[in-house]
PDB file of C-alpha atoms in Angstrom:
ATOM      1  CA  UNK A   1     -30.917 -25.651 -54.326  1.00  0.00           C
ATOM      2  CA  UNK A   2     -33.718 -27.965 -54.137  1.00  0.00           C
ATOM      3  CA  UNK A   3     -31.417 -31.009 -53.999  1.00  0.00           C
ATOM      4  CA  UNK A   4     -29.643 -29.080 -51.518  1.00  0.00           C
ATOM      5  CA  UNK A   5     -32.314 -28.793 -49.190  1.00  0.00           C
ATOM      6  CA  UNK A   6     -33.681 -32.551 -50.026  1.00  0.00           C
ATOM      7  CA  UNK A   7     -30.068 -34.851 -49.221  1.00  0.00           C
ATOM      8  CA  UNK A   8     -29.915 -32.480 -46.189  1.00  0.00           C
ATOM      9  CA  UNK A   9     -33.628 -33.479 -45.058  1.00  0.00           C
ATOM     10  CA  UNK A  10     -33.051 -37.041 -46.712  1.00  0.00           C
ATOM     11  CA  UNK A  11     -29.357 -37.764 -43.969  1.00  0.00           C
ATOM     12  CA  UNK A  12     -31.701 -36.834 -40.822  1.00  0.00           C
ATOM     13  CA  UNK A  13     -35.158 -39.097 -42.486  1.00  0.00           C
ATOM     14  CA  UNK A  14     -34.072 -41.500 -39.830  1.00  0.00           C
ATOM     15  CA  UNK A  15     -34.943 -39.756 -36.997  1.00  0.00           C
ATOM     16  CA  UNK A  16     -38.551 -39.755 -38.089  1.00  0.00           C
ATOM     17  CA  UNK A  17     -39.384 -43.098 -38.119  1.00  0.00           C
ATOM     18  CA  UNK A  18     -41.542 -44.560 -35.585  1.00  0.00           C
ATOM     19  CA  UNK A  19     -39.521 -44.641 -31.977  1.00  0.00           C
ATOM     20  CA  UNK A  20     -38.348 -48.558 -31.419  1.00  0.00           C
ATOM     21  CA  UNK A  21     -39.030 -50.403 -28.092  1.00  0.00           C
ATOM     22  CA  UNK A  22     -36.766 -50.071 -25.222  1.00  0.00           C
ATOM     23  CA  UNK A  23     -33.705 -52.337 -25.476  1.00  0.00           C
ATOM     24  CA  UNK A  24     -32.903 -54.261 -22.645  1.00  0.00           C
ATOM     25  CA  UNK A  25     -29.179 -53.960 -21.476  1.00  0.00           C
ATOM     26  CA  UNK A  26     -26.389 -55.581 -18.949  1.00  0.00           C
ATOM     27  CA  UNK A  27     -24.924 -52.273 -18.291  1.00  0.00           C
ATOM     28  CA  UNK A  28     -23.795 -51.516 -14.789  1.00  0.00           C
ATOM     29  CA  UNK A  29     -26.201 -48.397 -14.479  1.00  0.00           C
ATOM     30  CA  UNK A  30     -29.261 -50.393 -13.683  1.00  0.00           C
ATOM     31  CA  UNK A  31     -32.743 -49.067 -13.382  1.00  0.00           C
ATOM     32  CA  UNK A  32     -32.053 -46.520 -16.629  1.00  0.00           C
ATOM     33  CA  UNK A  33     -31.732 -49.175 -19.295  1.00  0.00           C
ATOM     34  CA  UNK A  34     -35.804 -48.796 -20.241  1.00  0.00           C
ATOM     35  CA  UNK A  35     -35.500 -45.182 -20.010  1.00  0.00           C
ATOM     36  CA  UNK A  36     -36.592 -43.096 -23.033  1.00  0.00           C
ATOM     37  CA  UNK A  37     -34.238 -43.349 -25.735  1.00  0.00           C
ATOM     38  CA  UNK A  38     -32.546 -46.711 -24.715  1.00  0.00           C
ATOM     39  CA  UNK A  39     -33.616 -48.407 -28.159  1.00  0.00           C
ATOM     40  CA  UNK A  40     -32.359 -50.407 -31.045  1.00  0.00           C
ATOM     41  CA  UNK A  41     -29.722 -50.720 -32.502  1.00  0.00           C
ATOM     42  CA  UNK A  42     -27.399 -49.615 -29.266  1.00  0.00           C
ATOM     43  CA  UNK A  43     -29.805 -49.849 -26.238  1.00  0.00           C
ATOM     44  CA  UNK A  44     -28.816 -48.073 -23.288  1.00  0.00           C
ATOM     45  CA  UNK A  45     -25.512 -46.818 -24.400  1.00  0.00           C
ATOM     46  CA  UNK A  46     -23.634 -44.724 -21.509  1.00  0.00           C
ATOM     47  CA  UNK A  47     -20.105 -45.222 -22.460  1.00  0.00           C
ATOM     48  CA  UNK A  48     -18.418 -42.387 -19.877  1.00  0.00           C
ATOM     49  CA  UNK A  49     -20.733 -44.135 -17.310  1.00  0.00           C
ATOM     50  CA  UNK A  50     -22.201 -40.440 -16.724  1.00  0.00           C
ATOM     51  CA  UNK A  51     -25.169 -42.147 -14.727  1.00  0.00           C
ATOM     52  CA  UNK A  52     -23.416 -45.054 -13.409  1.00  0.00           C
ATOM     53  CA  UNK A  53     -24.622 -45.412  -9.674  1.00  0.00           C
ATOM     54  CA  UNK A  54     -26.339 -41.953  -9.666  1.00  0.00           C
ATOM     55  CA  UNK A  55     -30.203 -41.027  -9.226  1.00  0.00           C
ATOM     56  CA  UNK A  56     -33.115 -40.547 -10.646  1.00  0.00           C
ATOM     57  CA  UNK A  57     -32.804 -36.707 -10.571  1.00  0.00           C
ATOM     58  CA  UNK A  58     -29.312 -36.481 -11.871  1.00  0.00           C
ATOM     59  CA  UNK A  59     -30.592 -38.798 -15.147  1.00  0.00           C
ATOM     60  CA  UNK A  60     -33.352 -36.605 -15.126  1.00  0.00           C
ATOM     61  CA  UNK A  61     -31.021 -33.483 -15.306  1.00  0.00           C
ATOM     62  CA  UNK A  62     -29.072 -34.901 -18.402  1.00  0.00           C
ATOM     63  CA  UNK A  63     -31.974 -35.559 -20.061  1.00  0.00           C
ATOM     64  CA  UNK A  64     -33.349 -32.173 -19.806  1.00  0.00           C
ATOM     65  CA  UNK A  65     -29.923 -30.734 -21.419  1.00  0.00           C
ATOM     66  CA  UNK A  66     -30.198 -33.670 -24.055  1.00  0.00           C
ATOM     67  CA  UNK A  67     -33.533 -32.460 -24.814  1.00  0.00           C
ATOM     68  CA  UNK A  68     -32.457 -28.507 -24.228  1.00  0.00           C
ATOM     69  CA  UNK A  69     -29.539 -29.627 -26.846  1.00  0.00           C
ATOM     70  CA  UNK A  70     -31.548 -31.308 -29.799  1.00  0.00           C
ATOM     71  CA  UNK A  71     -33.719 -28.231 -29.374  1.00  0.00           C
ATOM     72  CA  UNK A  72     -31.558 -25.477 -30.584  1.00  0.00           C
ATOM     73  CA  UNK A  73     -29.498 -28.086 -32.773  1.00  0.00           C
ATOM     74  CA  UNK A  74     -32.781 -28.402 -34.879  1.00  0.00           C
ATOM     75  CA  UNK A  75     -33.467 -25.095 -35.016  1.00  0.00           C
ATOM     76  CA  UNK A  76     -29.771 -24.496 -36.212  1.00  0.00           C
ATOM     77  CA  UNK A  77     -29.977 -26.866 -39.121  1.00  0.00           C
ATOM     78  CA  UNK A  78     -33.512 -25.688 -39.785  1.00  0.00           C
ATOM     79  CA  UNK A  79     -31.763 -21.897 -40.086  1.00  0.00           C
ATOM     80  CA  UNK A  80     -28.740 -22.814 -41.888  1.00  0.00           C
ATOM     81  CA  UNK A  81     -30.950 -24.568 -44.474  1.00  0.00           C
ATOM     82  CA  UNK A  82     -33.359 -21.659 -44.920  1.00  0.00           C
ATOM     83  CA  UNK A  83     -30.660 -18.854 -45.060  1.00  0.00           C
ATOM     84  CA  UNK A  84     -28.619 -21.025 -47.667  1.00  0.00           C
ATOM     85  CA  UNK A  85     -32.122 -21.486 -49.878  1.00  0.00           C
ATOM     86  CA  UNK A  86     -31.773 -17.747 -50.130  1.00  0.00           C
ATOM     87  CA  UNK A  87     -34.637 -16.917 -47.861  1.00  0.00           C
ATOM     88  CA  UNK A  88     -33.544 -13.502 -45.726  1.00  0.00           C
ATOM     89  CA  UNK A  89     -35.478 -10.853 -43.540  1.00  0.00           C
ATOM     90  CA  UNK A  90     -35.986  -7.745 -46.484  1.00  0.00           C
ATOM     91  CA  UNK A  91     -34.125  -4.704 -45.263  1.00  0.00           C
ATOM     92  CA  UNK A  92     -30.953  -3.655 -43.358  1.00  0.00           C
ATOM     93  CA  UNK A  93     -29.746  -5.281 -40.006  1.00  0.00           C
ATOM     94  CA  UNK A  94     -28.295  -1.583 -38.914  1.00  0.00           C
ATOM     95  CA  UNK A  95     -28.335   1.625 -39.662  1.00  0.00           C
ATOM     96  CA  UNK A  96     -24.930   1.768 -42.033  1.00  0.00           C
ATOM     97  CA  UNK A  97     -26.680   0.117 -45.098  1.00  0.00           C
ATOM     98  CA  UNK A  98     -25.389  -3.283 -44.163  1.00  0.00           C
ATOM     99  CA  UNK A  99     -28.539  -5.701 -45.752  1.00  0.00           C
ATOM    100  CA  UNK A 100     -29.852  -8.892 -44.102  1.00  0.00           C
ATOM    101  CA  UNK A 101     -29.032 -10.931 -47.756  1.00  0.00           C
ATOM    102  CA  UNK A 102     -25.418  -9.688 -47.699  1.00  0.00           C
ATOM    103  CA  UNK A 103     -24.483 -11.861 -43.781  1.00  0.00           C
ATOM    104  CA  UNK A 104     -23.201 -15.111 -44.616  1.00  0.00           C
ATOM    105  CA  UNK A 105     -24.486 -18.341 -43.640  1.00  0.00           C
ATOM    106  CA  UNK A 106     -23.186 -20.230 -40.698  1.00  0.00           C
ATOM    107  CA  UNK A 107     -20.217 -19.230 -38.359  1.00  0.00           C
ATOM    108  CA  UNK A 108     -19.376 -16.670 -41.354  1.00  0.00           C
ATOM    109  CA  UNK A 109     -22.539 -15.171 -40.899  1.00  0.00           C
ATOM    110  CA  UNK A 110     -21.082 -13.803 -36.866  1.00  0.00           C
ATOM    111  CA  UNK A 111     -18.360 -11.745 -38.531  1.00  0.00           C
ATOM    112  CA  UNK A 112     -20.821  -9.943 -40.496  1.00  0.00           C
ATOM    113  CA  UNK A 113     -23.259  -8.682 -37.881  1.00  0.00           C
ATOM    114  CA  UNK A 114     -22.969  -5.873 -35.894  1.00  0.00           C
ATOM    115  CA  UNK A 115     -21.622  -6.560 -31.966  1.00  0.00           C
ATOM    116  CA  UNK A 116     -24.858  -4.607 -31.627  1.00  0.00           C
ATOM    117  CA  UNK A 117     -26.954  -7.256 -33.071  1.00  0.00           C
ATOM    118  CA  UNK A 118     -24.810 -10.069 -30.782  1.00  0.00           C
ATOM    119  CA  UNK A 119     -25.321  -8.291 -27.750  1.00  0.00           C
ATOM    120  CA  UNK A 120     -29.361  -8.283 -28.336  1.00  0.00           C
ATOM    121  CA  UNK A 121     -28.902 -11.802 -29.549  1.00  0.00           C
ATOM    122  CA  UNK A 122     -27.690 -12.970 -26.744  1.00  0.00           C
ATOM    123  CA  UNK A 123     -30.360 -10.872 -24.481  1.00  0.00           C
ATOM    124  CA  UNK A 124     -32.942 -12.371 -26.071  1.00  0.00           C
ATOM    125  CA  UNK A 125     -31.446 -15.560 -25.716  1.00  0.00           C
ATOM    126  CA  UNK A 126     -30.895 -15.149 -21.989  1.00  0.00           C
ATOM    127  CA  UNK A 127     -34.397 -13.494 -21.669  1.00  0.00           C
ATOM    128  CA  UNK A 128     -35.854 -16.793 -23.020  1.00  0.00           C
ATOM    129  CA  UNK A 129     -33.877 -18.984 -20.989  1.00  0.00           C
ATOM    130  CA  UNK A 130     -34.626 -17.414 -17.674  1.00  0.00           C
ATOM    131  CA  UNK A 131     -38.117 -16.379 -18.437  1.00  0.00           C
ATOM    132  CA  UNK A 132     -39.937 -18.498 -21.004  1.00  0.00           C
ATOM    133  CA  UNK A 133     -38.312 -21.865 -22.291  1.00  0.00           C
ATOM    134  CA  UNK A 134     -38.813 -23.523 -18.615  1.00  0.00           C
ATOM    135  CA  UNK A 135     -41.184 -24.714 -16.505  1.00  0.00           C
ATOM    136  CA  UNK A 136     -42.047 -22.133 -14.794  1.00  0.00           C
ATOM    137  CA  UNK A 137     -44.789 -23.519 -13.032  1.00  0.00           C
ATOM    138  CA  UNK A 138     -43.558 -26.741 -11.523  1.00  0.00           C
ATOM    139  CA  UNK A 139     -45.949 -28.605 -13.305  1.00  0.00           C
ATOM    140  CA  UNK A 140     -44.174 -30.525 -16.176  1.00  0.00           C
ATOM    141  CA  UNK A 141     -44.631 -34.116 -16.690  1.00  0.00           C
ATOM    142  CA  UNK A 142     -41.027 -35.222 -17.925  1.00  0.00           C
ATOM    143  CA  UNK A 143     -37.981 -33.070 -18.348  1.00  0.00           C
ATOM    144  CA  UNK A 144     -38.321 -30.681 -21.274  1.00  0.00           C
ATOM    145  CA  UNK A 145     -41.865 -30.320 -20.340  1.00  0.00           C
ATOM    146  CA  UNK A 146     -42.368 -26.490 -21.320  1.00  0.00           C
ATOM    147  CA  UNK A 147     -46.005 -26.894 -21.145  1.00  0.00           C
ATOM    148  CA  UNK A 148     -46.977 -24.566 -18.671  1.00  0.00           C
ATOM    149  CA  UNK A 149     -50.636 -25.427 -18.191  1.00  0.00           C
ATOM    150  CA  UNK A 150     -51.237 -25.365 -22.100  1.00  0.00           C
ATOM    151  CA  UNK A 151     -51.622 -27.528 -25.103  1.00  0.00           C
ATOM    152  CA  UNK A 152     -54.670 -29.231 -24.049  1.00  0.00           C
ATOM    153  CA  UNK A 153     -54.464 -31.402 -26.615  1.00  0.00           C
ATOM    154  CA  UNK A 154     -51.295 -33.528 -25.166  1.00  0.00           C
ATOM    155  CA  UNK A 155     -53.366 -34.552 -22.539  1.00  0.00           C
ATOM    156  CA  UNK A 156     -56.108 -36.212 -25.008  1.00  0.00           C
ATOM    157  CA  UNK A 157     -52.898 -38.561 -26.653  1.00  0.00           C
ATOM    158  CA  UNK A 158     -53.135 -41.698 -25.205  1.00  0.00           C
ATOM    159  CA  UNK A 159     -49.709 -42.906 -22.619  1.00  0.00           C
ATOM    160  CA  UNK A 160     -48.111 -44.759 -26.334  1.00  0.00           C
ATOM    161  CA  UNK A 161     -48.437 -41.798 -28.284  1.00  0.00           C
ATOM    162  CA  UNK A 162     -46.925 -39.585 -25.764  1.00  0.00           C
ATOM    163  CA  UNK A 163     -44.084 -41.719 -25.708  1.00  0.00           C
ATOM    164  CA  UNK A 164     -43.898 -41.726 -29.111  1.00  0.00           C
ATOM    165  CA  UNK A 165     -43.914 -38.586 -29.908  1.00  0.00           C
ATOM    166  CA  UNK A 166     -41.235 -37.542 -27.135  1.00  0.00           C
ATOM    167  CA  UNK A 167     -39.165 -40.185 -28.739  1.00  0.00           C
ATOM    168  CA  UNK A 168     -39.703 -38.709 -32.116  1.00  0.00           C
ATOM    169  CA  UNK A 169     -38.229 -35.052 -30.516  1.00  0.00           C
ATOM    170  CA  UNK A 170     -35.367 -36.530 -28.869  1.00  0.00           C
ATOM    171  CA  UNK A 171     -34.064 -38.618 -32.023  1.00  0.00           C
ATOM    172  CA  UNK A 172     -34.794 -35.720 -34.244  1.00  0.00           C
ATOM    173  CA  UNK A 173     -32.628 -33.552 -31.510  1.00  0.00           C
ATOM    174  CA  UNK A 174     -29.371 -36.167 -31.479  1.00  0.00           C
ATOM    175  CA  UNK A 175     -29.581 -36.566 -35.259  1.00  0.00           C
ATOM    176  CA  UNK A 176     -30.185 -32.535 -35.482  1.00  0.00           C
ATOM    177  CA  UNK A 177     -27.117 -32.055 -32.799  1.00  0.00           C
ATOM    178  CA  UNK A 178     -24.634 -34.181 -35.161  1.00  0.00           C
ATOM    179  CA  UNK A 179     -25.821 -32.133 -38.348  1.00  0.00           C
ATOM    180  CA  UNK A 180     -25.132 -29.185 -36.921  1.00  0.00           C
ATOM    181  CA  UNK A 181     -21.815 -30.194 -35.661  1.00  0.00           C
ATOM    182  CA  UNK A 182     -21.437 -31.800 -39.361  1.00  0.00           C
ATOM    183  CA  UNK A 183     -22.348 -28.383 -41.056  1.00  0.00           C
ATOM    184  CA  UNK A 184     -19.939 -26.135 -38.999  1.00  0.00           C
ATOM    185  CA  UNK A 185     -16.982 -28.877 -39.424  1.00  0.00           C
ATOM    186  CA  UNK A 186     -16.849 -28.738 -42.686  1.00  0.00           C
ATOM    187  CA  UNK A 187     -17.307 -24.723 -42.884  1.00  0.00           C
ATOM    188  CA  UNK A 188     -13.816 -24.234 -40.632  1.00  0.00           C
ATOM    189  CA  UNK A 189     -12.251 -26.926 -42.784  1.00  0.00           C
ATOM    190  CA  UNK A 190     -12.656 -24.453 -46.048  1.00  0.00           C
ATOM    191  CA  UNK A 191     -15.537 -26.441 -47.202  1.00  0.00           C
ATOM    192  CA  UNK A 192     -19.107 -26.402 -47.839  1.00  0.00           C
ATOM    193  CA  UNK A 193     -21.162 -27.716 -45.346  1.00  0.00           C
ATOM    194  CA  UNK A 194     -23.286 -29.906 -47.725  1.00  0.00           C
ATOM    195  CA  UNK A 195     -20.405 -32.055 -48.335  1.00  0.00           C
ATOM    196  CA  UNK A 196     -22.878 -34.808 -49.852  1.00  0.00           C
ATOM    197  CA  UNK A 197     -24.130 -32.260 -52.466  1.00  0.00           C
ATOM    198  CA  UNK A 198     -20.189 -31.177 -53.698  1.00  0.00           C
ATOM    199  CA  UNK A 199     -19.597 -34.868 -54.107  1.00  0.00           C
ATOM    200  CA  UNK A 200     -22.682 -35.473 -56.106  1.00  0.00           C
ATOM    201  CA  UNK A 201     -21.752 -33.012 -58.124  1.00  0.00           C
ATOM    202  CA  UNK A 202     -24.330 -30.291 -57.075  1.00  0.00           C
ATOM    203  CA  UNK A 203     -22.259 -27.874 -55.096  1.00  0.00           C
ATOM    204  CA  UNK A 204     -24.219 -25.158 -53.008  1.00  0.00           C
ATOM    205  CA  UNK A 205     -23.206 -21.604 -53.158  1.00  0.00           C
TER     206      UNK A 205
END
Protein backbone atom coordinates (compact mmCIF):
# COMPACT_ATOMS: atom_id res chain seq x y z
CA UNK A 1 0.00 0.00 0.00
CA UNK A 2 2.83 2.19 0.63
CA UNK A 3 4.11 1.85 -2.96
CA UNK A 4 0.66 2.47 -3.83
CA UNK A 5 0.40 5.70 -2.36
CA UNK A 6 4.24 6.66 -3.37
CA UNK A 7 4.07 6.00 -7.67
CA UNK A 8 0.69 7.80 -7.24
CA UNK A 9 2.44 10.92 -5.42
CA UNK A 10 5.73 10.15 -7.52
CA UNK A 11 3.36 10.63 -11.50
CA UNK A 12 2.06 14.19 -10.12
CA UNK A 13 6.06 15.20 -8.43
CA UNK A 14 6.10 17.40 -11.46
CA UNK A 15 3.73 19.73 -10.59
CA UNK A 16 5.79 20.73 -7.60
CA UNK A 17 8.69 21.97 -8.99
CA UNK A 18 9.44 25.52 -9.01
CA UNK A 19 6.85 27.43 -11.61
CA UNK A 20 9.05 28.24 -15.01
CA UNK A 21 9.07 31.77 -16.59
CA UNK A 22 6.44 32.84 -18.91
CA UNK A 23 7.00 31.59 -22.47
CA UNK A 24 6.70 33.96 -25.06
CA UNK A 25 4.33 32.89 -27.98
CA UNK A 26 3.13 33.89 -31.77
CA UNK A 27 -0.32 32.85 -31.05
CA UNK A 28 -3.12 34.92 -32.46
CA UNK A 29 -4.63 35.66 -28.88
CA UNK A 30 -2.23 38.41 -28.05
CA UNK A 31 -1.92 40.14 -24.75
CA UNK A 32 -2.52 36.51 -22.78
CA UNK A 33 0.69 34.82 -23.84
CA UNK A 34 2.58 36.08 -20.31
CA UNK A 35 -0.40 35.22 -18.42
CA UNK A 36 -0.02 32.81 -15.47
CA UNK A 37 0.54 29.44 -16.58
CA UNK A 38 1.87 30.22 -20.16
CA UNK A 39 5.32 28.39 -19.38
CA UNK A 40 7.75 25.87 -20.68
CA UNK A 41 7.61 23.38 -22.40
CA UNK A 42 4.18 24.53 -24.40
CA UNK A 43 3.85 28.32 -23.64
CA UNK A 44 0.62 29.77 -24.17
CA UNK A 45 -1.16 26.82 -25.54
CA UNK A 46 -4.98 27.68 -26.51
CA UNK A 47 -5.61 25.18 -29.15
CA UNK A 48 -9.76 25.70 -29.45
CA UNK A 49 -8.74 29.44 -29.54
CA UNK A 50 -11.22 29.77 -26.39
CA UNK A 51 -9.68 33.37 -25.80
CA UNK A 52 -8.87 34.25 -29.24
CA UNK A 53 -9.95 38.02 -29.66
CA UNK A 54 -11.86 38.06 -26.30
CA UNK A 55 -11.16 40.22 -23.00
CA UNK A 56 -9.59 40.46 -20.14
CA UNK A 57 -12.67 39.41 -18.07
CA UNK A 58 -13.66 36.47 -20.15
CA UNK A 59 -9.73 35.04 -19.64
CA UNK A 60 -10.25 35.96 -16.27
CA UNK A 61 -13.50 33.82 -16.07
CA UNK A 62 -11.70 30.62 -17.46
CA UNK A 63 -9.15 30.95 -15.22
CA UNK A 64 -11.27 31.04 -12.23
CA UNK A 65 -12.99 27.58 -13.43
CA UNK A 66 -9.34 26.30 -14.23
CA UNK A 67 -8.47 27.12 -10.80
CA UNK A 68 -12.22 26.06 -9.39
CA UNK A 69 -11.28 22.67 -11.46
CA UNK A 70 -7.69 21.73 -10.12
CA UNK A 71 -9.33 22.45 -6.78
CA UNK A 72 -11.72 19.65 -6.37
CA UNK A 73 -9.51 17.44 -8.83
CA UNK A 74 -6.84 17.52 -5.97
CA UNK A 75 -8.99 16.94 -3.42
CA UNK A 76 -10.40 13.89 -5.45
CA UNK A 77 -7.06 12.21 -5.88
CA UNK A 78 -6.14 13.23 -2.35
CA UNK A 79 -9.60 11.13 -1.27
CA UNK A 80 -9.27 8.30 -3.54
CA UNK A 81 -5.73 7.78 -2.20
CA UNK A 82 -6.70 7.96 1.47
CA UNK A 83 -9.89 5.74 1.20
CA UNK A 84 -7.80 3.08 -0.86
CA UNK A 85 -4.87 3.23 2.11
CA UNK A 86 -7.73 1.91 4.18
CA UNK A 87 -8.29 5.05 6.14
CA UNK A 88 -12.40 5.38 6.76
CA UNK A 89 -14.69 7.52 9.16
CA UNK A 90 -15.36 4.61 12.27
CA UNK A 91 -19.06 3.88 12.37
CA UNK A 92 -22.14 3.52 10.09
CA UNK A 93 -23.08 6.02 7.23
CA UNK A 94 -27.04 5.24 8.07
CA UNK A 95 -29.08 3.85 10.25
CA UNK A 96 -29.44 0.10 8.50
CA UNK A 97 -25.92 -1.07 9.70
CA UNK A 98 -24.35 -0.14 6.42
CA UNK A 99 -20.40 0.81 7.76
CA UNK A 100 -18.26 3.63 6.33
CA UNK A 101 -15.23 0.73 5.56
CA UNK A 102 -17.72 -1.43 3.61
CA UNK A 103 -18.42 1.82 0.46
CA UNK A 104 -16.08 1.27 -2.21
CA UNK A 105 -13.58 3.54 -3.49
CA UNK A 106 -14.16 5.73 -6.45
CA UNK A 107 -17.33 5.83 -8.74
CA UNK A 108 -18.13 2.32 -6.94
CA UNK A 109 -18.16 3.97 -3.82
CA UNK A 110 -21.83 6.16 -5.26
CA UNK A 111 -23.70 2.87 -5.55
CA UNK A 112 -23.05 2.11 -2.06
CA UNK A 113 -24.29 5.20 -0.26
CA UNK A 114 -27.53 5.98 0.64
CA UNK A 115 -29.54 8.65 -1.92
CA UNK A 116 -29.83 10.13 1.56
CA UNK A 117 -26.22 10.71 1.94
CA UNK A 118 -26.13 12.15 -2.02
CA UNK A 119 -28.78 14.45 -1.45
CA UNK A 120 -26.80 16.08 1.72
CA UNK A 121 -23.71 15.72 -0.39
CA UNK A 122 -24.74 17.67 -2.81
CA UNK A 123 -26.34 20.39 -0.23
CA UNK A 124 -23.32 20.81 1.25
CA UNK A 125 -21.71 21.11 -1.89
CA UNK A 126 -24.12 23.76 -3.14
CA UNK A 127 -24.06 25.44 0.36
CA UNK A 128 -20.27 25.92 -0.15
CA UNK A 129 -20.46 27.08 -3.54
CA UNK A 130 -22.99 29.79 -3.00
CA UNK A 131 -21.93 30.74 0.43
CA UNK A 132 -18.27 30.12 1.26
CA UNK A 133 -15.76 29.06 -1.60
CA UNK A 134 -16.13 32.73 -3.31
CA UNK A 135 -15.28 35.98 -2.88
CA UNK A 136 -17.73 37.19 -1.19
CA UNK A 137 -16.41 40.40 -0.51
CA UNK A 138 -15.24 41.79 -3.80
CA UNK A 139 -11.93 42.05 -2.63
CA UNK A 140 -9.79 39.25 -4.27
CA UNK A 141 -6.62 39.96 -5.95
CA UNK A 142 -6.68 37.34 -8.92
CA UNK A 143 -9.37 34.87 -9.76
CA UNK A 144 -9.58 32.07 -7.21
CA UNK A 145 -8.84 34.60 -4.64
CA UNK A 146 -11.04 33.12 -1.67
CA UNK A 147 -9.29 35.26 0.74
CA UNK A 148 -11.89 37.21 2.14
CA UNK A 149 -9.94 39.73 4.19
CA UNK A 150 -7.78 36.84 5.82
CA UNK A 151 -4.48 35.13 5.68
CA UNK A 152 -2.44 38.00 6.60
CA UNK A 153 0.40 36.34 5.89
CA UNK A 154 -0.04 36.39 1.83
CA UNK A 155 0.30 39.87 1.98
CA UNK A 156 3.94 39.70 3.74
CA UNK A 157 5.19 37.26 0.42
CA UNK A 158 6.95 39.34 -1.72
CA UNK A 159 5.14 39.96 -5.75
CA UNK A 160 7.72 36.55 -6.96
CA UNK A 161 6.59 34.40 -4.36
CA UNK A 162 3.02 35.12 -4.89
CA UNK A 163 3.42 34.21 -8.30
CA UNK A 164 5.04 31.33 -7.45
CA UNK A 165 3.07 29.92 -5.31
CA UNK A 166 -0.23 30.52 -7.47
CA UNK A 167 1.70 28.78 -10.14
CA UNK A 168 2.50 25.94 -7.86
CA UNK A 169 -1.69 25.57 -7.21
CA UNK A 170 -2.60 25.78 -10.71
CA UNK A 171 0.02 23.05 -12.01
CA UNK A 172 -0.77 20.90 -9.07
CA UNK A 173 -4.68 21.46 -10.17
CA UNK A 174 -4.08 20.43 -14.18
CA UNK A 175 -1.81 17.55 -13.15
CA UNK A 176 -4.50 16.69 -10.21
CA UNK A 177 -7.49 17.15 -12.98
CA UNK A 178 -5.74 14.46 -15.41
CA UNK A 179 -5.20 11.97 -12.37
CA UNK A 180 -8.44 12.04 -11.52
CA UNK A 181 -9.69 11.59 -14.95
CA UNK A 182 -6.79 8.77 -15.12
CA UNK A 183 -8.15 7.02 -11.89
CA UNK A 184 -11.89 6.88 -12.92
CA UNK A 185 -10.84 5.66 -16.64
CA UNK A 186 -9.37 2.90 -15.70
CA UNK A 187 -12.13 1.98 -12.88
CA UNK A 188 -15.09 1.87 -15.84
CA UNK A 189 -12.63 -0.03 -17.99
CA UNK A 190 -12.70 -3.10 -15.25
CA UNK A 191 -9.41 -2.04 -13.97
CA UNK A 192 -7.62 -0.70 -11.11
CA UNK A 193 -7.01 2.73 -11.11
CA UNK A 194 -3.27 2.45 -10.16
CA UNK A 195 -2.55 0.97 -13.41
CA UNK A 196 1.33 1.71 -12.80
CA UNK A 197 1.23 -0.40 -9.57
CA UNK A 198 -0.63 -3.73 -11.48
CA UNK A 199 2.13 -3.46 -14.02
CA UNK A 200 4.88 -3.33 -11.51
CA UNK A 201 3.63 -6.07 -10.13
CA UNK A 202 2.13 -4.54 -6.88
CA UNK A 203 -1.56 -4.61 -7.54
CA UNK A 204 -3.84 -2.55 -5.06
CA UNK A 205 -6.89 -4.08 -3.62
Amino acid sequence: MKLAIATTLAASAAAFAPASKPASTTSLSAGFENELGAQAPLGFWDPLNMVYEQDQDRFDRLRYVEIKHGRIAMLAVTGHIVTTAGVRLPGDIDYHGTSFASIPVGLAGLKSIPTEGIIQIVAFIGFLELFVMKDVNGTGDFPGDFRNGGSKSWDKLSEEDKLKKRAIELNNGRAAQMGILGLMVHEMMGGSGYVINDLLGYPVN
